[in-house]
Amino acid sequence: MASSLRLMAEQNAIATEERKHRHEERPKQIQEEMNDRNMQRNTLAYTPMSKAYFHSKKREIMARRELFISNYAPTMGDEDDDYGL
C-alpha cells in the first residue's frame, strides 16, 4: 500500500514537472513563430515608418540567431582527428 502511494506521488511529481516544462517552453515557441513570420514579411507596400520598424526587427532577429550560431562549439572529435582519411 505504501509503495503504491509512493509510486503515485512520484508519477504526480513527474507529470507536474512535465507541465511546468511545457508551460515554460510555450512563450519561447510563440516568440520563434513570430520571429519567423517577421523574417518572411514582405514590406513593399508598407509606409516608410513601418518598413523601418520591420527591417529593424529583422536585424535584431538575425543578430540573435547569429549570436546563437557563433556560440556553437563542436563537442565531438578533436582537431587532430583525421576521421579515417
Short mmCIF file of N, CA, C and O in Angstrom, two decimals:
data_model
loop_
_atom_site.label_atom_id
_atom_site.label_comp_id
_atom_site.label_asym_id
_atom_site.label_seq_id
_atom_site.Cartn_x
_atom_site.Cartn_y
_atom_site.Cartn_z
N MET A 1 0.82 -1.19 0.00
CA MET A 1 0.00 0.00 0.00
C MET A 1 0.87 1.26 0.00
O MET A 1 0.63 2.17 -0.76
N ALA A 2 1.87 1.27 0.87
CA ALA A 2 2.76 2.43 0.96
C ALA A 2 3.55 2.61 -0.33
O ALA A 2 3.76 3.73 -0.79
N SER A 3 3.97 1.48 -0.92
CA SER A 3 4.74 1.58 -2.16
C SER A 3 3.88 2.11 -3.30
O SER A 3 4.36 2.87 -4.15
N SER A 4 2.61 1.75 -3.34
CA SER A 4 1.74 2.26 -4.39
C SER A 4 1.48 3.76 -4.20
O SER A 4 1.39 4.51 -5.17
N LEU A 5 1.39 4.21 -2.94
CA LEU A 5 1.24 5.64 -2.68
C LEU A 5 2.50 6.41 -3.08
O LEU A 5 2.42 7.50 -3.65
N ARG A 6 3.66 5.82 -2.82
CA ARG A 6 4.92 6.43 -3.22
C ARG A 6 5.00 6.52 -4.74
O ARG A 6 5.42 7.54 -5.29
N LEU A 7 4.60 5.46 -5.41
CA LEU A 7 4.62 5.43 -6.87
C LEU A 7 3.69 6.50 -7.44
O LEU A 7 4.05 7.22 -8.37
N MET A 8 2.49 6.62 -6.86
CA MET A 8 1.55 7.66 -7.31
C MET A 8 2.12 9.05 -7.09
O MET A 8 2.00 9.93 -7.95
N ALA A 9 2.78 9.26 -5.96
CA ALA A 9 3.38 10.56 -5.67
C ALA A 9 4.50 10.86 -6.67
O ALA A 9 4.61 12.00 -7.16
N GLU A 10 5.30 9.87 -7.01
CA GLU A 10 6.36 10.06 -8.00
C GLU A 10 5.78 10.37 -9.37
O GLU A 10 6.28 11.25 -10.08
N GLN A 11 4.73 9.65 -9.75
CA GLN A 11 4.11 9.90 -11.05
C GLN A 11 3.50 11.30 -11.10
O GLN A 11 3.60 11.99 -12.12
N ASN A 12 2.88 11.73 -10.00
CA ASN A 12 2.33 13.09 -9.94
C ASN A 12 3.43 14.13 -10.05
O ASN A 12 3.27 15.16 -10.71
N ALA A 13 4.55 13.88 -9.40
CA ALA A 13 5.68 14.82 -9.45
C ALA A 13 6.23 14.91 -10.88
O ALA A 13 6.53 16.00 -11.36
N ILE A 14 6.33 13.77 -11.54
CA ILE A 14 6.82 13.76 -12.93
C ILE A 14 5.84 14.50 -13.83
O ILE A 14 6.25 15.32 -14.66
N ALA A 15 4.57 14.25 -13.69
CA ALA A 15 3.55 14.93 -14.51
C ALA A 15 3.57 16.43 -14.26
O ALA A 15 3.46 17.24 -15.20
N THR A 16 3.73 16.83 -13.01
CA THR A 16 3.80 18.26 -12.67
C THR A 16 5.02 18.90 -13.31
O THR A 16 4.93 20.00 -13.86
N GLU A 17 6.14 18.22 -13.26
CA GLU A 17 7.37 18.75 -13.87
C GLU A 17 7.22 18.88 -15.39
O GLU A 17 7.67 19.86 -15.98
N GLU A 18 6.59 17.91 -16.03
CA GLU A 18 6.37 17.98 -17.48
C GLU A 18 5.46 19.15 -17.84
O GLU A 18 5.70 19.86 -18.81
N ARG A 19 4.40 19.37 -17.06
CA ARG A 19 3.50 20.51 -17.30
C ARG A 19 4.25 21.83 -17.13
O ARG A 19 4.10 22.75 -17.92
N LYS A 20 5.09 21.90 -16.11
CA LYS A 20 5.87 23.11 -15.86
C LYS A 20 6.80 23.38 -17.04
O LYS A 20 6.92 24.52 -17.50
N HIS A 21 7.45 22.34 -17.52
CA HIS A 21 8.37 22.48 -18.65
C HIS A 21 7.63 22.97 -19.90
O HIS A 21 8.10 23.88 -20.58
N ARG A 22 6.47 22.38 -20.20
CA ARG A 22 5.68 22.81 -21.36
C ARG A 22 5.23 24.25 -21.20
O ARG A 22 5.25 25.03 -22.15
N HIS A 23 4.85 24.62 -19.99
CA HIS A 23 4.40 25.99 -19.71
C HIS A 23 5.54 26.99 -19.92
O HIS A 23 5.32 28.09 -20.41
N GLU A 24 6.76 26.61 -19.56
CA GLU A 24 7.92 27.48 -19.74
C GLU A 24 8.35 27.57 -21.20
O GLU A 24 8.84 28.60 -21.64
N GLU A 25 8.19 26.50 -21.94
CA GLU A 25 8.63 26.46 -23.34
C GLU A 25 7.67 27.16 -24.30
O GLU A 25 8.08 27.63 -25.35
N ARG A 26 6.41 27.22 -23.96
CA ARG A 26 5.41 27.79 -24.87
C ARG A 26 5.71 29.23 -25.27
O ARG A 26 5.66 29.55 -26.46
N PRO A 27 6.05 30.14 -24.34
CA PRO A 27 6.37 31.51 -24.78
C PRO A 27 7.56 31.58 -25.74
O PRO A 27 7.56 32.37 -26.67
N LYS A 28 8.55 30.71 -25.52
CA LYS A 28 9.70 30.68 -26.43
C LYS A 28 9.27 30.24 -27.82
O LYS A 28 9.72 30.78 -28.82
N GLN A 29 8.40 29.25 -27.88
CA GLN A 29 7.89 28.75 -29.16
C GLN A 29 7.10 29.83 -29.88
O GLN A 29 7.26 30.05 -31.08
N ILE A 30 6.25 30.54 -29.15
CA ILE A 30 5.45 31.62 -29.75
C ILE A 30 6.37 32.71 -30.29
O ILE A 30 6.17 33.21 -31.40
N GLN A 31 7.41 33.07 -29.52
CA GLN A 31 8.35 34.10 -29.98
C GLN A 31 9.06 33.67 -31.25
O GLN A 31 9.23 34.46 -32.18
N GLU A 32 9.48 32.42 -31.33
CA GLU A 32 10.14 31.92 -32.53
C GLU A 32 9.20 31.96 -33.74
O GLU A 32 9.62 32.30 -34.85
N GLU A 33 7.95 31.61 -33.53
CA GLU A 33 6.97 31.67 -34.62
C GLU A 33 6.79 33.10 -35.09
O GLU A 33 6.72 33.36 -36.30
N MET A 34 6.72 34.04 -34.16
CA MET A 34 6.59 35.46 -34.52
C MET A 34 7.84 35.94 -35.27
O MET A 34 7.74 36.67 -36.27
N ASN A 35 9.01 35.51 -34.82
CA ASN A 35 10.25 35.87 -35.49
C ASN A 35 10.26 35.35 -36.93
O ASN A 35 10.65 36.06 -37.85
N ASP A 36 9.84 34.11 -37.10
CA ASP A 36 9.79 33.53 -38.45
C ASP A 36 8.85 34.32 -39.35
O ASP A 36 9.17 34.59 -40.52
N ARG A 37 7.68 34.70 -38.82
CA ARG A 37 6.73 35.49 -39.62
C ARG A 37 7.32 36.85 -39.98
O ARG A 37 7.18 37.32 -41.10
N ASN A 38 8.00 37.49 -39.02
CA ASN A 38 8.61 38.78 -39.29
C ASN A 38 9.71 38.68 -40.34
O ASN A 38 9.88 39.57 -41.16
N MET A 39 10.47 37.59 -40.30
CA MET A 39 11.53 37.42 -41.29
C MET A 39 10.97 37.21 -42.69
O MET A 39 11.60 37.58 -43.67
N GLN A 40 9.78 36.66 -42.81
CA GLN A 40 9.17 36.39 -44.11
C GLN A 40 8.30 37.55 -44.60
O GLN A 40 7.83 37.53 -45.73
N ARG A 41 8.13 38.54 -43.77
CA ARG A 41 7.21 39.64 -44.08
C ARG A 41 7.70 40.44 -45.30
O ARG A 41 8.84 40.82 -45.40
N ASN A 42 6.77 40.68 -46.23
CA ASN A 42 7.05 41.50 -47.40
C ASN A 42 6.64 42.93 -47.07
O ASN A 42 5.46 43.22 -46.86
N THR A 43 7.59 43.85 -47.06
CA THR A 43 7.33 45.22 -46.63
C THR A 43 7.20 46.21 -47.80
O THR A 43 7.22 47.41 -47.58
N LEU A 44 7.05 45.72 -49.01
CA LEU A 44 7.00 46.61 -50.17
C LEU A 44 5.86 47.63 -50.09
O LEU A 44 6.04 48.79 -50.46
N ALA A 45 4.71 47.25 -49.59
CA ALA A 45 3.56 48.14 -49.56
C ALA A 45 3.44 48.90 -48.22
O ALA A 45 2.47 49.61 -48.02
N TYR A 46 4.43 48.78 -47.36
CA TYR A 46 4.37 49.43 -46.05
C TYR A 46 4.79 50.88 -46.14
O TYR A 46 5.51 51.29 -47.06
N THR A 47 4.38 51.67 -45.16
CA THR A 47 4.83 53.06 -45.06
C THR A 47 6.31 53.04 -44.69
O THR A 47 6.82 52.04 -44.15
N PRO A 48 7.02 54.13 -44.94
CA PRO A 48 8.45 54.16 -44.58
C PRO A 48 8.70 53.86 -43.10
O PRO A 48 9.65 53.17 -42.76
N MET A 49 7.82 54.35 -42.23
CA MET A 49 8.00 54.09 -40.80
C MET A 49 7.80 52.61 -40.49
O MET A 49 8.58 52.02 -39.72
N SER A 50 6.80 52.00 -41.09
CA SER A 50 6.56 50.57 -40.87
C SER A 50 7.70 49.74 -41.43
O SER A 50 8.14 48.77 -40.82
N LYS A 51 8.19 50.12 -42.62
CA LYS A 51 9.32 49.42 -43.21
C LYS A 51 10.52 49.47 -42.28
O LYS A 51 11.18 48.47 -42.04
N ALA A 52 10.80 50.67 -41.76
CA ALA A 52 11.94 50.83 -40.87
C ALA A 52 11.80 49.94 -39.64
O ALA A 52 12.76 49.31 -39.19
N TYR A 53 10.59 49.89 -39.08
CA TYR A 53 10.34 49.08 -37.90
C TYR A 53 10.62 47.60 -38.18
O TYR A 53 11.34 46.94 -37.43
N PHE A 54 10.06 47.09 -39.28
CA PHE A 54 10.22 45.66 -39.56
C PHE A 54 11.64 45.33 -40.01
O PHE A 54 12.15 44.24 -39.71
N HIS A 55 12.30 46.24 -40.68
CA HIS A 55 13.70 45.98 -41.04
C HIS A 55 14.56 45.95 -39.78
O HIS A 55 15.47 45.15 -39.67
N SER A 56 14.23 46.81 -38.82
CA SER A 56 14.93 46.80 -37.54
C SER A 56 14.69 45.48 -36.81
O SER A 56 15.62 44.88 -36.25
N LYS A 57 13.43 45.02 -36.82
CA LYS A 57 13.11 43.73 -36.20
C LYS A 57 13.89 42.60 -36.85
O LYS A 57 14.41 41.71 -36.17
N LYS A 58 13.96 42.63 -38.20
CA LYS A 58 14.69 41.58 -38.91
C LYS A 58 16.16 41.59 -38.53
O LYS A 58 16.77 40.53 -38.32
N ARG A 59 16.76 42.78 -38.40
CA ARG A 59 18.17 42.86 -37.99
C ARG A 59 18.36 42.31 -36.58
O ARG A 59 19.33 41.59 -36.31
N GLU A 60 17.42 42.60 -35.67
CA GLU A 60 17.50 42.07 -34.30
C GLU A 60 17.44 40.55 -34.30
O GLU A 60 18.23 39.88 -33.61
N ILE A 61 16.51 40.01 -35.07
CA ILE A 61 16.35 38.55 -35.15
C ILE A 61 17.60 37.92 -35.72
O ILE A 61 18.12 36.93 -35.20
N MET A 62 18.12 38.50 -36.80
CA MET A 62 19.33 37.96 -37.42
C MET A 62 20.51 38.03 -36.46
O MET A 62 21.32 37.09 -36.39
N ALA A 63 20.61 39.12 -35.71
CA ALA A 63 21.71 39.25 -34.74
C ALA A 63 21.60 38.18 -33.65
O ALA A 63 22.61 37.58 -33.26
N ARG A 64 20.39 37.95 -33.15
CA ARG A 64 20.21 36.91 -32.12
C ARG A 64 20.55 35.54 -32.68
O ARG A 64 21.19 34.73 -32.02
N ARG A 65 20.10 35.28 -33.90
CA ARG A 65 20.39 33.97 -34.49
C ARG A 65 21.87 33.81 -34.77
O ARG A 65 22.42 32.73 -34.59
N GLU A 66 22.53 34.87 -35.20
CA GLU A 66 23.96 34.82 -35.44
C GLU A 66 24.71 34.59 -34.13
O GLU A 66 25.66 33.83 -34.08
N LEU A 67 24.26 35.23 -33.07
CA LEU A 67 24.88 35.02 -31.76
C LEU A 67 24.74 33.56 -31.36
O LEU A 67 25.69 32.95 -30.87
N PHE A 68 23.58 32.99 -31.60
CA PHE A 68 23.36 31.58 -31.27
C PHE A 68 24.30 30.70 -32.08
O PHE A 68 24.94 29.80 -31.57
N ILE A 69 24.42 30.99 -33.36
CA ILE A 69 25.27 30.18 -34.24
C ILE A 69 26.75 30.38 -33.88
O ILE A 69 27.51 29.43 -33.84
N SER A 70 27.15 31.62 -33.57
CA SER A 70 28.56 31.87 -33.29
C SER A 70 28.99 31.25 -31.97
O SER A 70 30.17 31.07 -31.74
N ASN A 71 28.06 30.92 -31.09
CA ASN A 71 28.41 30.26 -29.84
C ASN A 71 28.52 28.76 -30.00
O ASN A 71 28.79 28.06 -29.04
N TYR A 72 28.32 28.25 -31.20
CA TYR A 72 28.38 26.83 -31.45
C TYR A 72 29.81 26.33 -31.25
O TYR A 72 30.76 26.91 -31.75
N ALA A 73 29.93 25.29 -30.49
CA ALA A 73 31.23 24.65 -30.30
C ALA A 73 31.03 23.16 -30.44
O ALA A 73 30.29 22.56 -29.69
N PRO A 74 31.67 22.56 -31.44
CA PRO A 74 31.52 21.12 -31.62
C PRO A 74 31.94 20.38 -30.37
O PRO A 74 32.90 20.77 -29.71
N THR A 75 31.22 19.33 -30.05
CA THR A 75 31.52 18.58 -28.84
C THR A 75 32.10 17.21 -29.14
O THR A 75 32.50 16.52 -28.23
N MET A 76 32.14 16.84 -30.40
CA MET A 76 32.63 15.51 -30.73
C MET A 76 33.87 15.64 -31.62
O MET A 76 33.91 16.46 -32.52
N GLY A 77 34.84 14.83 -31.35
CA GLY A 77 36.04 14.81 -32.18
C GLY A 77 37.00 15.92 -31.79
O GLY A 77 36.64 16.89 -31.16
N ASP A 78 38.21 15.73 -32.14
CA ASP A 78 39.27 16.72 -31.90
C ASP A 78 39.73 17.26 -33.24
O ASP A 78 39.53 16.66 -34.28
N GLU A 79 40.44 18.37 -33.17
CA GLU A 79 41.01 18.92 -34.41
C GLU A 79 42.03 17.97 -35.00
O GLU A 79 42.28 17.98 -36.19
N ASP A 80 42.68 17.16 -34.15
CA ASP A 80 43.71 16.24 -34.61
C ASP A 80 43.15 15.00 -35.28
O ASP A 80 43.87 14.28 -35.94
N ASP A 81 41.86 14.76 -35.13
CA ASP A 81 41.24 13.58 -35.74
C ASP A 81 41.27 13.71 -37.26
O ASP A 81 40.98 14.74 -37.82
N ASP A 82 41.62 12.61 -37.91
CA ASP A 82 41.58 12.63 -39.37
C ASP A 82 40.36 11.88 -39.89
O ASP A 82 40.17 11.78 -41.08
N TYR A 83 39.52 11.40 -39.00
CA TYR A 83 38.26 10.72 -39.35
C TYR A 83 38.48 9.64 -40.38
O TYR A 83 37.71 9.44 -41.29
N GLY A 84 39.60 8.95 -40.28
CA GLY A 84 39.83 7.80 -41.14
C GLY A 84 40.29 8.17 -42.53
O GLY A 84 40.35 7.33 -43.40
N LEU A 85 40.61 9.42 -42.76
CA LEU A 85 41.07 9.82 -44.11
C LEU A 85 42.56 9.74 -44.23
O LEU A 85 43.31 9.85 -43.38
#
